[in-house]
mmCIF file of C-alpha atoms in Angstrom:
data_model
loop_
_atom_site.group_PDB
_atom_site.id
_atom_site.type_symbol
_atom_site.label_atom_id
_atom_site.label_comp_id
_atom_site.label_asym_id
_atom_site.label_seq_id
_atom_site.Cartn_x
_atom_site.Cartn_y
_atom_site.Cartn_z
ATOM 1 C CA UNK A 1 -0.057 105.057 332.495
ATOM 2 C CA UNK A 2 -2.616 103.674 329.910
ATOM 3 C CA UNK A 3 -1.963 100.532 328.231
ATOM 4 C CA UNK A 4 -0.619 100.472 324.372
ATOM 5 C CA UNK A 5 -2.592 100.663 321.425
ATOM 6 C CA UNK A 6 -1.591 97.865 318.627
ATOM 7 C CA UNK A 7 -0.871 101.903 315.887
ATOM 8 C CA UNK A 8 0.855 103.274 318.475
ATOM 9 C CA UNK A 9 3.648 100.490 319.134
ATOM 10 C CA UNK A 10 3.299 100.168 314.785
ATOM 11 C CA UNK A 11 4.157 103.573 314.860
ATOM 12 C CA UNK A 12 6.800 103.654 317.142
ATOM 13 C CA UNK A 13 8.411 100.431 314.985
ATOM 14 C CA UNK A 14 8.379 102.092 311.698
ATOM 15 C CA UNK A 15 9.943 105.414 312.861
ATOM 16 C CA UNK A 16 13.051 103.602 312.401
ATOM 17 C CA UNK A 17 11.920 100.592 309.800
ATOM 18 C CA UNK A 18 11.952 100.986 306.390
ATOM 19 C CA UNK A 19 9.388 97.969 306.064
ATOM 20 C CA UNK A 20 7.158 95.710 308.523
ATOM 21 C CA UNK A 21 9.443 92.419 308.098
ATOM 22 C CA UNK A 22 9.547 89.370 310.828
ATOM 23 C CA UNK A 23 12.096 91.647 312.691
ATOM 24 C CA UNK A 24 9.774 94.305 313.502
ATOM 25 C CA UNK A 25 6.773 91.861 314.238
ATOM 26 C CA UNK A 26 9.131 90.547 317.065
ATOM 27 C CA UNK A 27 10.312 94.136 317.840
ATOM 28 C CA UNK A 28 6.322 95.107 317.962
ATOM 29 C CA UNK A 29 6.020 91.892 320.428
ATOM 30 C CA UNK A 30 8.857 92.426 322.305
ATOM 31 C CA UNK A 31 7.235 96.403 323.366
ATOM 32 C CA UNK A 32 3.787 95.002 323.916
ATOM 33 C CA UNK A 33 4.696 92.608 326.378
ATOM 34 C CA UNK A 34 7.214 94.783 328.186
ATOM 35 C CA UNK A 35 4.269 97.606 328.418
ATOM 36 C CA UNK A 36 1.452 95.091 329.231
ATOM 37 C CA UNK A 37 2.735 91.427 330.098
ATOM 38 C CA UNK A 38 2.303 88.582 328.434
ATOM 39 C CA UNK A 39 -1.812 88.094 328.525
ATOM 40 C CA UNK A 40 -2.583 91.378 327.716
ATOM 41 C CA UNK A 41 -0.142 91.331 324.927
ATOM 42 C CA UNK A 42 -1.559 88.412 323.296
ATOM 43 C CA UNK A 43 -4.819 90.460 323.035
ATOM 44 C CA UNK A 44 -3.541 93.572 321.686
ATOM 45 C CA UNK A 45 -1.173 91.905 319.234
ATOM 46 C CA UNK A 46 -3.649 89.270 318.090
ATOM 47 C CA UNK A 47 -6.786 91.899 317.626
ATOM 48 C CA UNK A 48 -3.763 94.223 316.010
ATOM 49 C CA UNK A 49 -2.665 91.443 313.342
ATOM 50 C CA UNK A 50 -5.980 90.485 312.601
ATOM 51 C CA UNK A 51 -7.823 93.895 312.337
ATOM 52 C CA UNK A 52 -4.804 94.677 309.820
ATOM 53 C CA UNK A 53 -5.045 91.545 307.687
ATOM 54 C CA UNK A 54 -8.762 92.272 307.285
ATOM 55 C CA UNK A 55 -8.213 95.386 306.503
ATOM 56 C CA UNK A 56 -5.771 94.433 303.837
ATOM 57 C CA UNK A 57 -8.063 92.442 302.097
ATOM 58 C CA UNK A 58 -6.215 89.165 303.714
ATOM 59 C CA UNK A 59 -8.380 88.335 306.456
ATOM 60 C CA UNK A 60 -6.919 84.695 306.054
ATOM 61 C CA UNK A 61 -3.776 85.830 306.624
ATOM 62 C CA UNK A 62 -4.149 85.860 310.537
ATOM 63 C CA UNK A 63 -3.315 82.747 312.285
ATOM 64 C CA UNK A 64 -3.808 83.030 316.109
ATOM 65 C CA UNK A 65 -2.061 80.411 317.314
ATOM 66 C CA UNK A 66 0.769 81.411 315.821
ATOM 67 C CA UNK A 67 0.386 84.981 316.628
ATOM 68 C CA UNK A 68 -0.113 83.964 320.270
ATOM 69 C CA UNK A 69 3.265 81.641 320.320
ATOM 70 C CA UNK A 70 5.033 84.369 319.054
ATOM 71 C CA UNK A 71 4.001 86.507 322.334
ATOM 72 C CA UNK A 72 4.314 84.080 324.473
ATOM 73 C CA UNK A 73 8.406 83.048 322.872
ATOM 74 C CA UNK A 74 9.005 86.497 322.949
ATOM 75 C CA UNK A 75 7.645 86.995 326.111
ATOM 76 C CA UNK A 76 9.462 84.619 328.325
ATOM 77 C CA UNK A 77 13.078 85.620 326.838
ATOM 78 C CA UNK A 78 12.222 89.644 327.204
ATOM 79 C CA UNK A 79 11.355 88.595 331.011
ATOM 80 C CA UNK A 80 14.319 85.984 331.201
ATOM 81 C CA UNK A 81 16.441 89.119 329.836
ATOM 82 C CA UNK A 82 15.279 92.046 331.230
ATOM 83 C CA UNK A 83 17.053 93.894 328.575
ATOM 84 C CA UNK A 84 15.825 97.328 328.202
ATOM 85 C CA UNK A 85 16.873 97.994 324.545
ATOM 86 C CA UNK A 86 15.745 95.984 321.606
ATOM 87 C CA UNK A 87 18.541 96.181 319.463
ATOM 88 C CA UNK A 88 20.271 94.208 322.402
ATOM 89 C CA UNK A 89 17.876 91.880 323.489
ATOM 90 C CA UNK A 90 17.509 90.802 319.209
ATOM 91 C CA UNK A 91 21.423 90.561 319.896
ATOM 92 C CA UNK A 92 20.989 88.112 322.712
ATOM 93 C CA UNK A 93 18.405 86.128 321.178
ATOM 94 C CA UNK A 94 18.721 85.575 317.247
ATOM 95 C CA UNK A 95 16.533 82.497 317.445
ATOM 96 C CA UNK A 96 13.553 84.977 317.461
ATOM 97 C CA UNK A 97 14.612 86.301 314.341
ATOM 98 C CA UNK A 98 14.322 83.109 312.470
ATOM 99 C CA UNK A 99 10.688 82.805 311.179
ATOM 100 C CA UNK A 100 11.116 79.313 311.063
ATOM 101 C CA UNK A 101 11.296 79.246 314.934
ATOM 102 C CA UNK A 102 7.760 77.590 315.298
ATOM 103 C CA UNK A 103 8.981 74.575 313.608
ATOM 104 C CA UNK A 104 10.790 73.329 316.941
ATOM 105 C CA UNK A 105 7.272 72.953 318.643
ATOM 106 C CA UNK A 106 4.854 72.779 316.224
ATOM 107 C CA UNK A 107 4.486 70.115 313.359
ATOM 108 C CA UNK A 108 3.682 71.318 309.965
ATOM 109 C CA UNK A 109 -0.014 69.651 310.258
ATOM 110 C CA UNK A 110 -0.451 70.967 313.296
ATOM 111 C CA UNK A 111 -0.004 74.921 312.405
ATOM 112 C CA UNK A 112 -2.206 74.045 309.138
ATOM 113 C CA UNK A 113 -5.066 72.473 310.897
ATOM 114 C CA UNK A 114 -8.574 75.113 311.011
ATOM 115 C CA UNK A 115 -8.373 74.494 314.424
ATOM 116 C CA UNK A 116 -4.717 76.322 315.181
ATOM 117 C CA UNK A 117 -5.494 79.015 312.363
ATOM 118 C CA UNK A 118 -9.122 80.122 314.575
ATOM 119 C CA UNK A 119 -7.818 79.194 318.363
ATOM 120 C CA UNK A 120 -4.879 78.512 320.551
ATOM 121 C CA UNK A 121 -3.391 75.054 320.328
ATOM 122 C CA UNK A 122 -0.587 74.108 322.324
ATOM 123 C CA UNK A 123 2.709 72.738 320.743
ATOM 124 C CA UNK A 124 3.285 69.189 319.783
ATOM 125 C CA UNK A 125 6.520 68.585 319.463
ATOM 126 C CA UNK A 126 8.355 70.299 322.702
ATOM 127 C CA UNK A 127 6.989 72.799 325.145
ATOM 128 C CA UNK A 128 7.645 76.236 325.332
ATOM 129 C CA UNK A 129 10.729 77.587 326.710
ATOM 130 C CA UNK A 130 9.927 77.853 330.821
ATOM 131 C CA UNK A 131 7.018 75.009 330.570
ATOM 132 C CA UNK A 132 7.663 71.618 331.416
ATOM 133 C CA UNK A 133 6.456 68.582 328.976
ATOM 134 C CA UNK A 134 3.435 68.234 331.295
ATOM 135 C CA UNK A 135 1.983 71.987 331.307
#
C-alpha cells in the first residue's frame, strides 16, 4: 500500500465538507496518522499546509509548530482510541475540536515567537498528553 498524499486525504475530507474548517484539519490529521503514524504524518501534513498557504498567497500563514502539535494531539488520542470511524472518535474527543486547544501547553509568547512559527518547539506550560514533564 503506498503512503497518502496531503490532495488525496483533502479530497477524501471535502467529499463530505462543505468547507475546510478546524474540524476537517483534525479530520485530515486524524487519516494521516492512522495511514502513516505519527512521524510520517507530521511531514505530509506540515509540507501539505505549507505548500497550500504559499500557494494561497499566505505563505505566513503556516506555523509548524503548531501544525506539528496538532499531529502529534491528534495522534496519541487516535492510537489511545483505536476508533476506526471519525465521526466517533470527534465524539470521544471534543477537546480536539476546540481550536483553542494549544493554549493548555503553549503560552501565547511562545506560539508567536519566529522561532515556533519556522521549527518545532516543545510546550511550556504542560506536556503532551502520554509525555511526562521531563520528556
Amino acid at each position: 500500500m503506498t503512503e497518502p498524499t496531503f490532495d488525496a486525504l483533502m479530497a477524501e475530507v471535502m467529499a463530505t465538507a462543505e468547507r475546510f474548517g478546524h474540524r476537517e484539519h483534525v479530520h485530515l490529521t486524524w487519516l494521516a496518522v492512522r495511514r502513516c503514524g505519527i512521524p510520517a504524518a507530521i511531514a505530509l501534513v506540515s509540507d501539505g499546509i505549507r505548500r497550500t498557504a504559499r500557494y494561497a498567497g499566505a505563505p505566513q500563514k503556516y506555523h509548524a509548530t503548531v501544525s506539528r502539535a496538532w499531529v502529534e494531539l491528534v495522534g496519541y488520542y487516535a492510537a489511545e482510541s483505536g476508533d476506526d470511524d471519525y465521526a466517533a472518535f470527534a465524539d470521544r474527543h471534543p477537546a480536539l475540536l476546540d481550536k483553542r486547544l494549544l493554549t493548555h501547553y503553549y503560552r501565547p509568547s511562545t506560539l508567536a515567537a519566529p522561532r515556533a512559527k519556522d521549527g518545532w518547539v516543545e510546550p511550556d506550560l504542560a506536556p503532551f498528553p502520554g509525555r511526562d514533564a521531563a520528556a
